[in-house]
Structure formats: structure tokens, C-alpha cells
Tab-separated table of C-alpha atoms and ligand atoms in Angstrom:
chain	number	residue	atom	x	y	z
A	1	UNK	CA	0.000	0.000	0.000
A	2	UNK	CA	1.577	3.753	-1.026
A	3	UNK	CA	0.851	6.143	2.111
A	4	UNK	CA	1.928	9.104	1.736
A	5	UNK	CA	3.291	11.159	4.758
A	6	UNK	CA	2.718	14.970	4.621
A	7	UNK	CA	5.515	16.340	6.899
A	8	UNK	CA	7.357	13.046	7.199
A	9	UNK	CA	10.155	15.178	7.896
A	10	UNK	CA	8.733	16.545	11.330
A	11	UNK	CA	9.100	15.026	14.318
A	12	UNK	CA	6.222	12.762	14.281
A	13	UNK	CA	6.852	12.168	10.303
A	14	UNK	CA	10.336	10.625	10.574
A	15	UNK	CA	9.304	8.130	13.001
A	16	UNK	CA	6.128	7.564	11.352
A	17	UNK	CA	7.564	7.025	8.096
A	18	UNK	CA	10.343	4.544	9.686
A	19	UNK	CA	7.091	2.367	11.216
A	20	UNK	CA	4.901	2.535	8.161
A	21	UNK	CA	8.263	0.918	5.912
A	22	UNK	CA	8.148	-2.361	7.539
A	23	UNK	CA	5.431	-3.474	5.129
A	24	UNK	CA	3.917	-0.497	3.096
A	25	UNK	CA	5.545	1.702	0.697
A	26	UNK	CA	6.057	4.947	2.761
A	27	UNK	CA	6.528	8.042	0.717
A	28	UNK	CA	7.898	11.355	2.831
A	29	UNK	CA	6.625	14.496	1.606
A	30	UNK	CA	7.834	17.880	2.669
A	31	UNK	CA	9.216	21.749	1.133
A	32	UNK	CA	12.679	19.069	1.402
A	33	UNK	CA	11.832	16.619	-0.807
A	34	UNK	CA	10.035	18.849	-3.400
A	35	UNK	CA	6.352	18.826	-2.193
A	36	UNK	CA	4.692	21.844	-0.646
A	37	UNK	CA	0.972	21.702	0.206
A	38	UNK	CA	0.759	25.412	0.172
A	39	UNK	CA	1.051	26.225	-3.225
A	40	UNK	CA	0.672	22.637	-4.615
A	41	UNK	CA	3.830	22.300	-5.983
A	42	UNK	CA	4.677	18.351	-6.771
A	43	UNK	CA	1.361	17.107	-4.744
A	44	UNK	CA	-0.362	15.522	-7.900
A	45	UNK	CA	3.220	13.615	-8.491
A	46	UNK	CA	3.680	12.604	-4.960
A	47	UNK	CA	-0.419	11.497	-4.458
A	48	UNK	CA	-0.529	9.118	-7.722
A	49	UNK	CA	-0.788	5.709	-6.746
A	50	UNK	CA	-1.438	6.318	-3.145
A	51	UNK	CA	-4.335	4.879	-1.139
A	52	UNK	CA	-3.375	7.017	2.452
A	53	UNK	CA	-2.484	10.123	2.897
A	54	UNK	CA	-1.321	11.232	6.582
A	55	UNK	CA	-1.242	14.702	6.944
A	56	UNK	CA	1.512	15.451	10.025
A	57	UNK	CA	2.711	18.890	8.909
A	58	UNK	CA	2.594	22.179	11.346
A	59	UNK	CA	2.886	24.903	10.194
A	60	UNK	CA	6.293	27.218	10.554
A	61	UNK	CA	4.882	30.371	11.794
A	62	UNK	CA	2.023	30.131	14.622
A	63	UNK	CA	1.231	33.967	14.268
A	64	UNK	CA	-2.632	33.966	14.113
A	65	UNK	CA	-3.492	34.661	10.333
A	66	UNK	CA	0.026	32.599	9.346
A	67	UNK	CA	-1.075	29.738	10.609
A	68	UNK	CA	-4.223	29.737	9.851
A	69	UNK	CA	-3.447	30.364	5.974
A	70	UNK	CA	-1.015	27.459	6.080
A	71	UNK	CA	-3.503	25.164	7.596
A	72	UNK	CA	-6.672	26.085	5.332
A	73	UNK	CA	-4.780	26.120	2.460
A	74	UNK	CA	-2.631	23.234	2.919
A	75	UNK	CA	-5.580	20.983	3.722
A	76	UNK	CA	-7.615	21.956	1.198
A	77	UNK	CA	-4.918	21.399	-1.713
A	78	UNK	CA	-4.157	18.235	0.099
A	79	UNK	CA	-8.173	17.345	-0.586
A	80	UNK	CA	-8.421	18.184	-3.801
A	81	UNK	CA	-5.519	16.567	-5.327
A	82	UNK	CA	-6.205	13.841	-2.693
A	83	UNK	CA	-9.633	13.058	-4.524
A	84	UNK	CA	-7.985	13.448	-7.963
A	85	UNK	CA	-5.628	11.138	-7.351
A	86	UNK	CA	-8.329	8.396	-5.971
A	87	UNK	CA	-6.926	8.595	-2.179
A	88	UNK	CA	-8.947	6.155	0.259
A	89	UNK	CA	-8.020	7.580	3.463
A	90	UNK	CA	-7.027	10.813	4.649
A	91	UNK	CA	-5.462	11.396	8.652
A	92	UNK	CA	-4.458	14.118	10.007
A	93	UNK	CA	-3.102	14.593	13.607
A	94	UNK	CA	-4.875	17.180	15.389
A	95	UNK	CA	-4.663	18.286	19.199
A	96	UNK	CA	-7.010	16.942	21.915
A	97	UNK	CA	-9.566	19.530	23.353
A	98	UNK	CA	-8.843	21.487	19.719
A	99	UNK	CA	-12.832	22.281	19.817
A	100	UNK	CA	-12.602	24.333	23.314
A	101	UNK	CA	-9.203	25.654	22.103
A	102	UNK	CA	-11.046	28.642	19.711
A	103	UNK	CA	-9.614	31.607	21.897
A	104	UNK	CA	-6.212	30.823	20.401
A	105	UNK	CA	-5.195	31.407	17.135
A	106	UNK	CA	-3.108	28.362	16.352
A	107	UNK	CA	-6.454	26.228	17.351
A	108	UNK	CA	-8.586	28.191	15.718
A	109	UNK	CA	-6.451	26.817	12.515
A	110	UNK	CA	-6.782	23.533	13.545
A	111	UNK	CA	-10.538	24.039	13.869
A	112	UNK	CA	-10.307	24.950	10.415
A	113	UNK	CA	-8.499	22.220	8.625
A	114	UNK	CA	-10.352	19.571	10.912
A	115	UNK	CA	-14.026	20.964	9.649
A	116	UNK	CA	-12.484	20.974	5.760
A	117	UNK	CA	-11.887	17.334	6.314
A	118	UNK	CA	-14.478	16.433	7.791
A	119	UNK	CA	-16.582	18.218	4.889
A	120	UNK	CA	-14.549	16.449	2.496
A	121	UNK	CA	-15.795	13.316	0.351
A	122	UNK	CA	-12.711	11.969	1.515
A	123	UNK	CA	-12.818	9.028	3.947
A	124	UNK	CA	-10.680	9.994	6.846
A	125	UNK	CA	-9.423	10.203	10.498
A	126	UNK	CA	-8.511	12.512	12.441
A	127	UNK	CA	-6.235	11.412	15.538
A	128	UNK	CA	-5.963	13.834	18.922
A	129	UNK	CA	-3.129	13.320	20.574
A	130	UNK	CA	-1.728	14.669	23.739
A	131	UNK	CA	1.171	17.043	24.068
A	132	UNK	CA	4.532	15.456	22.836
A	133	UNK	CA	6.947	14.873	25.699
A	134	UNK	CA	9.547	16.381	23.161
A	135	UNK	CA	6.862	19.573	23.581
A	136	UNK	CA	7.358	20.908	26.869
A	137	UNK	CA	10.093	22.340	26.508
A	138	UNK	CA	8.387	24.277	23.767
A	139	UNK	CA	5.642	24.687	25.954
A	140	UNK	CA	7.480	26.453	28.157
A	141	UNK	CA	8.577	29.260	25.451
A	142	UNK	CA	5.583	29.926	24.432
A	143	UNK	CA	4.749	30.587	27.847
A	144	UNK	CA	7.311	33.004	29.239
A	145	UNK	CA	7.176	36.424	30.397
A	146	UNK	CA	9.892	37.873	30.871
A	147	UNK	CA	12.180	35.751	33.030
A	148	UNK	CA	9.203	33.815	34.269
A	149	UNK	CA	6.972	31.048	32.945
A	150	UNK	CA	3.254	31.548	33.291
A	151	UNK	CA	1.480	28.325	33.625
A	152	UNK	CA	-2.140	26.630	34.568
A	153	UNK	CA	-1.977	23.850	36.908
A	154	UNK	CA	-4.528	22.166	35.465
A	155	UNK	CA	-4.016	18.701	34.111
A	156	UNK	CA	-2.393	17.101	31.879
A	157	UNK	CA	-1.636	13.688	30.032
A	158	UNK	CA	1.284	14.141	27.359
A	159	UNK	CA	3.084	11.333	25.534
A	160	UNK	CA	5.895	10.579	24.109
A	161	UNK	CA	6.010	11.383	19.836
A	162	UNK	CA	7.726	7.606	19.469
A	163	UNK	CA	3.538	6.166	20.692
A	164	UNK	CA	1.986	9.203	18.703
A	165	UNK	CA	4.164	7.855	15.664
A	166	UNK	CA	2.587	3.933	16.783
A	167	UNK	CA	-0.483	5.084	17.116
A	168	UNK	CA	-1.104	7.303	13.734
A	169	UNK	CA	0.461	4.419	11.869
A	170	UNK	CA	-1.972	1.843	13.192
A	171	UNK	CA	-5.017	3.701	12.274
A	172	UNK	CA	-3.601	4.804	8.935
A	173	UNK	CA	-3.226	1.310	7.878
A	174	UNK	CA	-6.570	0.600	8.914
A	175	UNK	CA	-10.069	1.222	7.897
A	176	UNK	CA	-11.040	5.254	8.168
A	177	UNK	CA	-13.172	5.720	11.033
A	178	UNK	CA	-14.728	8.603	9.893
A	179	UNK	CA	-14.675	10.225	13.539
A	180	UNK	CA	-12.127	11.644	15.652
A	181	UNK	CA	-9.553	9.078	17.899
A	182	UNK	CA	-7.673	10.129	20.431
A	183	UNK	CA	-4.844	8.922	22.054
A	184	UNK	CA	-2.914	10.308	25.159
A	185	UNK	CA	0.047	9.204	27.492
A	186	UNK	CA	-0.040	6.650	30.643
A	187	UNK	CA	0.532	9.484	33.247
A	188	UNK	CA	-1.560	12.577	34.608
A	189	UNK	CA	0.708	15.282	35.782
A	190	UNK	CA	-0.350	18.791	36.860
A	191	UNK	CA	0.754	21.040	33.482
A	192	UNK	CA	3.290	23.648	35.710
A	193	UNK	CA	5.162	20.632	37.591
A	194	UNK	CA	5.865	18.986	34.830
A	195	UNK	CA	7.392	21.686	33.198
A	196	UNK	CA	9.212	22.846	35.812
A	197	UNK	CA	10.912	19.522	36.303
A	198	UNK	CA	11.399	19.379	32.761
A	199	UNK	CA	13.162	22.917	32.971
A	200	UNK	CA	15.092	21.890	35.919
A	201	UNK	CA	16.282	18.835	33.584
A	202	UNK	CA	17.510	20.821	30.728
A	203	UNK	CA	18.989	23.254	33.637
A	204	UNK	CA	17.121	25.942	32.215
A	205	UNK	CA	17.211	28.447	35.052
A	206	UNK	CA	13.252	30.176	34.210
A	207	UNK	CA	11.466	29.899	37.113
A	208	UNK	CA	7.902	28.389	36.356
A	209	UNK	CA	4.877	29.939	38.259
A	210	UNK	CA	1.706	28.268	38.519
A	211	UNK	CA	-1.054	30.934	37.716
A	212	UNK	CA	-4.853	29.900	37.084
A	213	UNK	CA	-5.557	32.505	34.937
A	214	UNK	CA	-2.055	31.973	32.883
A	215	UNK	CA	-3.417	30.798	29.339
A	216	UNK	CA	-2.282	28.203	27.166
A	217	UNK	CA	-1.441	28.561	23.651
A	218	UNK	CA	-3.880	32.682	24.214
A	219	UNK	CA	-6.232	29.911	25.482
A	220	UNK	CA	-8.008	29.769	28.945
A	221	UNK	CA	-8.238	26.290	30.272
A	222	UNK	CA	-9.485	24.200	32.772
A	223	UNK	CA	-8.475	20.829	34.414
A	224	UNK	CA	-10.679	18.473	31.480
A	225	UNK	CA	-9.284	20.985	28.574
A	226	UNK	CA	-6.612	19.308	27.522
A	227	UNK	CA	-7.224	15.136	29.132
A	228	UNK	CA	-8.218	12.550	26.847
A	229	UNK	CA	-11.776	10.745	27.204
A	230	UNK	CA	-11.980	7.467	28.886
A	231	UNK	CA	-11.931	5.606	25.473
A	232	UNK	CA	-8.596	7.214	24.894
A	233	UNK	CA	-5.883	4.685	23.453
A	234	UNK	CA	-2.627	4.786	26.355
A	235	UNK	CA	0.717	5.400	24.820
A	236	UNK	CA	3.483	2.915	26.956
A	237	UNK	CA	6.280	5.058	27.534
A	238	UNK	CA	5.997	6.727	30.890
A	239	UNK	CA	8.029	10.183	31.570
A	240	UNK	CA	10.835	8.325	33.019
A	241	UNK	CA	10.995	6.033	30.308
A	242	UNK	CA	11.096	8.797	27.738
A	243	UNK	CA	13.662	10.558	30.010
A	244	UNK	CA	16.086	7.565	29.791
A	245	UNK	CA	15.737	6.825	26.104
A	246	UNK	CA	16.050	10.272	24.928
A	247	UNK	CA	19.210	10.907	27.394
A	248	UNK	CA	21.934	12.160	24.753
A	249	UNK	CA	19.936	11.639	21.783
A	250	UNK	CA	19.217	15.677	20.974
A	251	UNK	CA	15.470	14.769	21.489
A	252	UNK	CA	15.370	15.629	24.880
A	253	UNK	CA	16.569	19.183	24.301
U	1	NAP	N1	3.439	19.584	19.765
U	1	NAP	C1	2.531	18.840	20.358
U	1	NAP	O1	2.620	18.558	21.582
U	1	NAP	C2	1.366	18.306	19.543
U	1	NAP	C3	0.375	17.581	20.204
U	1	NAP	C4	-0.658	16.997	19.446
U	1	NAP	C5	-0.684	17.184	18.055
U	1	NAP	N2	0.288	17.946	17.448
U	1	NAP	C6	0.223	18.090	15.977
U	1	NAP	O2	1.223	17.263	15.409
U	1	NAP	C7	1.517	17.719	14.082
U	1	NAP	C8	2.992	17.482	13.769
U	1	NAP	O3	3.818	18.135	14.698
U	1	NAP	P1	5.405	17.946	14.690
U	1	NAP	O4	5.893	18.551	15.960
U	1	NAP	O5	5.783	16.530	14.336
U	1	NAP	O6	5.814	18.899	13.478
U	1	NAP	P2	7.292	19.366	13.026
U	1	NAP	O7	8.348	18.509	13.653
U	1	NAP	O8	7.372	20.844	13.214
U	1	NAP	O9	7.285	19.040	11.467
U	1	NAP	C9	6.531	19.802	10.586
U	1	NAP	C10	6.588	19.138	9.217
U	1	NAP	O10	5.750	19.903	8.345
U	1	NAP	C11	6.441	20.055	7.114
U	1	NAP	N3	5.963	21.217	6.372
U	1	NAP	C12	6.084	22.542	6.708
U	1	NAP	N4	5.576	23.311	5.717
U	1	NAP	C13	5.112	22.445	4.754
U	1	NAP	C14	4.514	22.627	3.472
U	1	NAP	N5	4.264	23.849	2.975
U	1	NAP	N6	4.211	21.505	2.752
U	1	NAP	C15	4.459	20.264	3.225
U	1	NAP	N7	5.034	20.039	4.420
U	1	NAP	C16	5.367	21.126	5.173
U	1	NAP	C17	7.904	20.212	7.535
U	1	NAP	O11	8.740	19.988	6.411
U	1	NAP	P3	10.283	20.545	6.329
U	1	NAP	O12	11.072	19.646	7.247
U	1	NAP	O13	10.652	20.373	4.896
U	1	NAP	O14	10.234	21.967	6.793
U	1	NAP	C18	8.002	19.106	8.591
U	1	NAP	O15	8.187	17.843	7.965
U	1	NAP	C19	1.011	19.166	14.027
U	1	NAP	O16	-0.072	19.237	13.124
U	1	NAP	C20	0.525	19.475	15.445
U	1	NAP	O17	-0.638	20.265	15.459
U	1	NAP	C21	1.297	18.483	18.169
């Protein structure tokens, strides 16, 4: 079967691309390898022949109407050649809580290119996934003021991108659900402690405060924002785990 792997150059992409080769012919497609979904160039090339695509891309500015152009843009070329070319299955990886995430800009993108697929003739599914382990770091700059970081101690479930990369490759080779999955790490932590031990880690000396009214991503959140549902699929790899494996790899920076 040809999938082909829209950002397979990302962080998720590379790993998922590496899973879906042991038995499938896995195609990477990114700016790199001469496909861009913005302005179409080499998509009709890349889709023929191919019954999946999985959509895994971000987008490299998050400024509101940047992201939001690459995201509606990017998904709708990816549609239309998709149905041209006779694609059976489109996924995309999308964000958990996405829906109550409309106050920020980068969700309100995802909002976007989740209702294009969904009003697509496409057969698809669309996986939420917890934050990345790799994230919160990342996290943690998007959330700084000044020398401080501004965090919600609400909770949270994140997961490590090797089990996202597991996860999106199982459904992709299966039937398309037509719905949204979601998928989310073993663990609950409280969103500032983990960060701050993360921080600590990485001997990054920003102190991290916990503030209920600090946002995430321009969003306000609560403690069931950002949790899976109880028919969530569990990643494995604990935070310990991930810790160990990722020691001198670059992964954990
Ligand atoms: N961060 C989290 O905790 C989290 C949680 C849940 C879900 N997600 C979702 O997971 C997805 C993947 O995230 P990631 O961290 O793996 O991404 P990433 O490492 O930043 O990779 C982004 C990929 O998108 C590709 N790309 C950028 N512009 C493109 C274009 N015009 N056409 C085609 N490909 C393009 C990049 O290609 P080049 O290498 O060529 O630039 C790269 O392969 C995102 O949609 C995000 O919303 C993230």
C-alpha cells in the first residue's frame, strides 16, 4: 500500500515514516523533498498511486493569520488533489480539546483544517493526541514572560512522539473511522510541575509559576481541557521512560 506522509520530515513524520516501511511503501513528503501543500507544488506527483495520505505537517509560523493560511490552504490542496488522485483515506493529527481551544489562534487553525476534512468526500481520520513529551520544553517558550513562565496547573496527560508515531500508523493502515480518535500518554501530571521539572532537567534556570488565569497557547483552560476521554488509546512510555531513552539523543533538548 503507497501512504503518503505529509511532513514526514517533522518530528512525528520521521518516526512515522520509519514504522509505516516495515510493510507499506512509505513516501515522505515535505518543502525538502520537493512537495509543498501550500502552493501545490509536486502534490499531484507525490499522491498518484497512493491509497493514504497522513497529513503530520505544522505549520512554521504560529502567528494567528500565518497559521491559519497554512492550515486552510494546505488541507484543502491536500483534498483536492487527494480526490484526484483516488486517495482512500485521509489522517491528520490534530490536538485533543482542539474544539474548546477557539480563543487561540493556532487552534482556531486547527478548527479549520479539521471541519475541511471532515466536509470532504474523503474518507478519513482525524487522531488527537496529547502534548509530545519532546513539547514541553516548547511549551514552556511559548509561555514566558519575561524571566518567568506563566502556567495553569490544570491537568495534563502528554506522551511521548515515538507512541503518537505507533499510534497514527496503526489507524492509517486501517479502515477510516470517519470520527475523531484520540490517544494520550499513561501518566496525569499537573501542566506547571511537569514543566518545571522538565526545565530543571535541561537546567534551564526560568522559574515556572503556577497561575490559574495563565493561558495556554492565548487559550483559557481548565483541568478536562486538555485530558483525553476514557476511550482514549494509552501510549506505553511513561516520563521516566522517555527521560532515559532520549538521554543524549538531541530529542530531549
Ligand atoms: N506539539 C505537540 O505537543 C502536539 C500535540 C498533538 C498534536 N500535534 C500536531 O502534530 C503535528 C505534527 O507536529 P510535529 O511537531 O511533528 O511537526 P514538526 O516537527 O514541526 O514538522 C513539521 C513538518 O511539516 C512540514 N511542512 C512545513 N511546511 C510544509 C509545506 N508547505 N508543505 C508540506 N510540508 C510542510 C515540515 O517539512 P520541512 O522539514 O521540509 O520543513 C516538517 O516535515 C502538528 O499538526 C501538530 O498540530 C502536536
Amino acid at each position: 500500500m503507497k501512504i503518503v506522509v505529509i511532513g514526514g520530515t517533522g518530528l512525528i513524520g520521521s518516526k512515522l515514516v520509519n514504522k509505516l516501511r516495515e510493510g507499506h511503501e512509505a513516501v515522505a513528503a515535505s518543502p525538502n523533498s520537493g512537495v509543498n501543500t501550500v502552493t501545490g507544488e509536486g502534490l499531484a506527483e507525490v499522491l498518484k498511486g497512493a491509497s493514504v495520505v497522513v497529513d503530520v505537517s505544522n505549520s512554521p509560523s504560529w502567528e494567528d493569520a500565518a497559521v491559519l493560511k497554512f492550515f486552510e490552504t494546505s488541507t484543502r490542496n491536500l483534498l483536492t488533489y487527494g480526490a484526484a488522485a483516488g486517495v482512500g483515506h485521509h489522517v491528520a493529527l490534530s490536538v485533543v480539546g482542539t474544539q474548546l481551544l477557539a480563543e487561540s489562534g493556532y487552534f482556531r487553525a486547527k478548527i479549520a483544517q479539521e471541519k475541511l476534512i471532515k466536509e470532504s468526500t474523503i474518507p478519513y481520520s482525524i487522531v488527537h493526541a496529547t502534548q509530545f513529551f519532546e513539547f514541553l520544553k516548547g511549551l514552556a517558550d511559548i509561555s514566558t514572560d519575561g524571566n518567568k513562565v506563566r502556567l495553569p496547573p490544570v491537568l495534563f496527560q502528554p506522551m511521548a512522539a515515538d507512541d503518537v508515531a505507533s499510534a497514527v500508523g496503526s489507524i492509517a493502515v486501517g479502515p477510516p473511522v470517519n470520527d475523531t480518535v484520540e490517544i494520550g500518554g499513561p501518566e496525569q501530571f499537573r501542566m506547571d510541575e511537569l514543566v518545571r521539572r522538565r526545565l530543571a532537567l535541561l537546567n534551564d534556570p526560568h522559574e515556572v509559576i503556577a497561575d490559574p488565569n495563565a493561558r495556554y497557547s492565548g487559550a483559557k483552560i481548565s483541568d478536562k481541557t486538555l485530558v483525553p476521554g476514557n476511550n482514549a488509546r494509552l501510549g506505553e512510555t511513561t516520563f521516566e521512560t522517555w527521560l532515559a531513552h532520549s538521554a543524549g539523543t538531541g530529542l530531549a533538548a
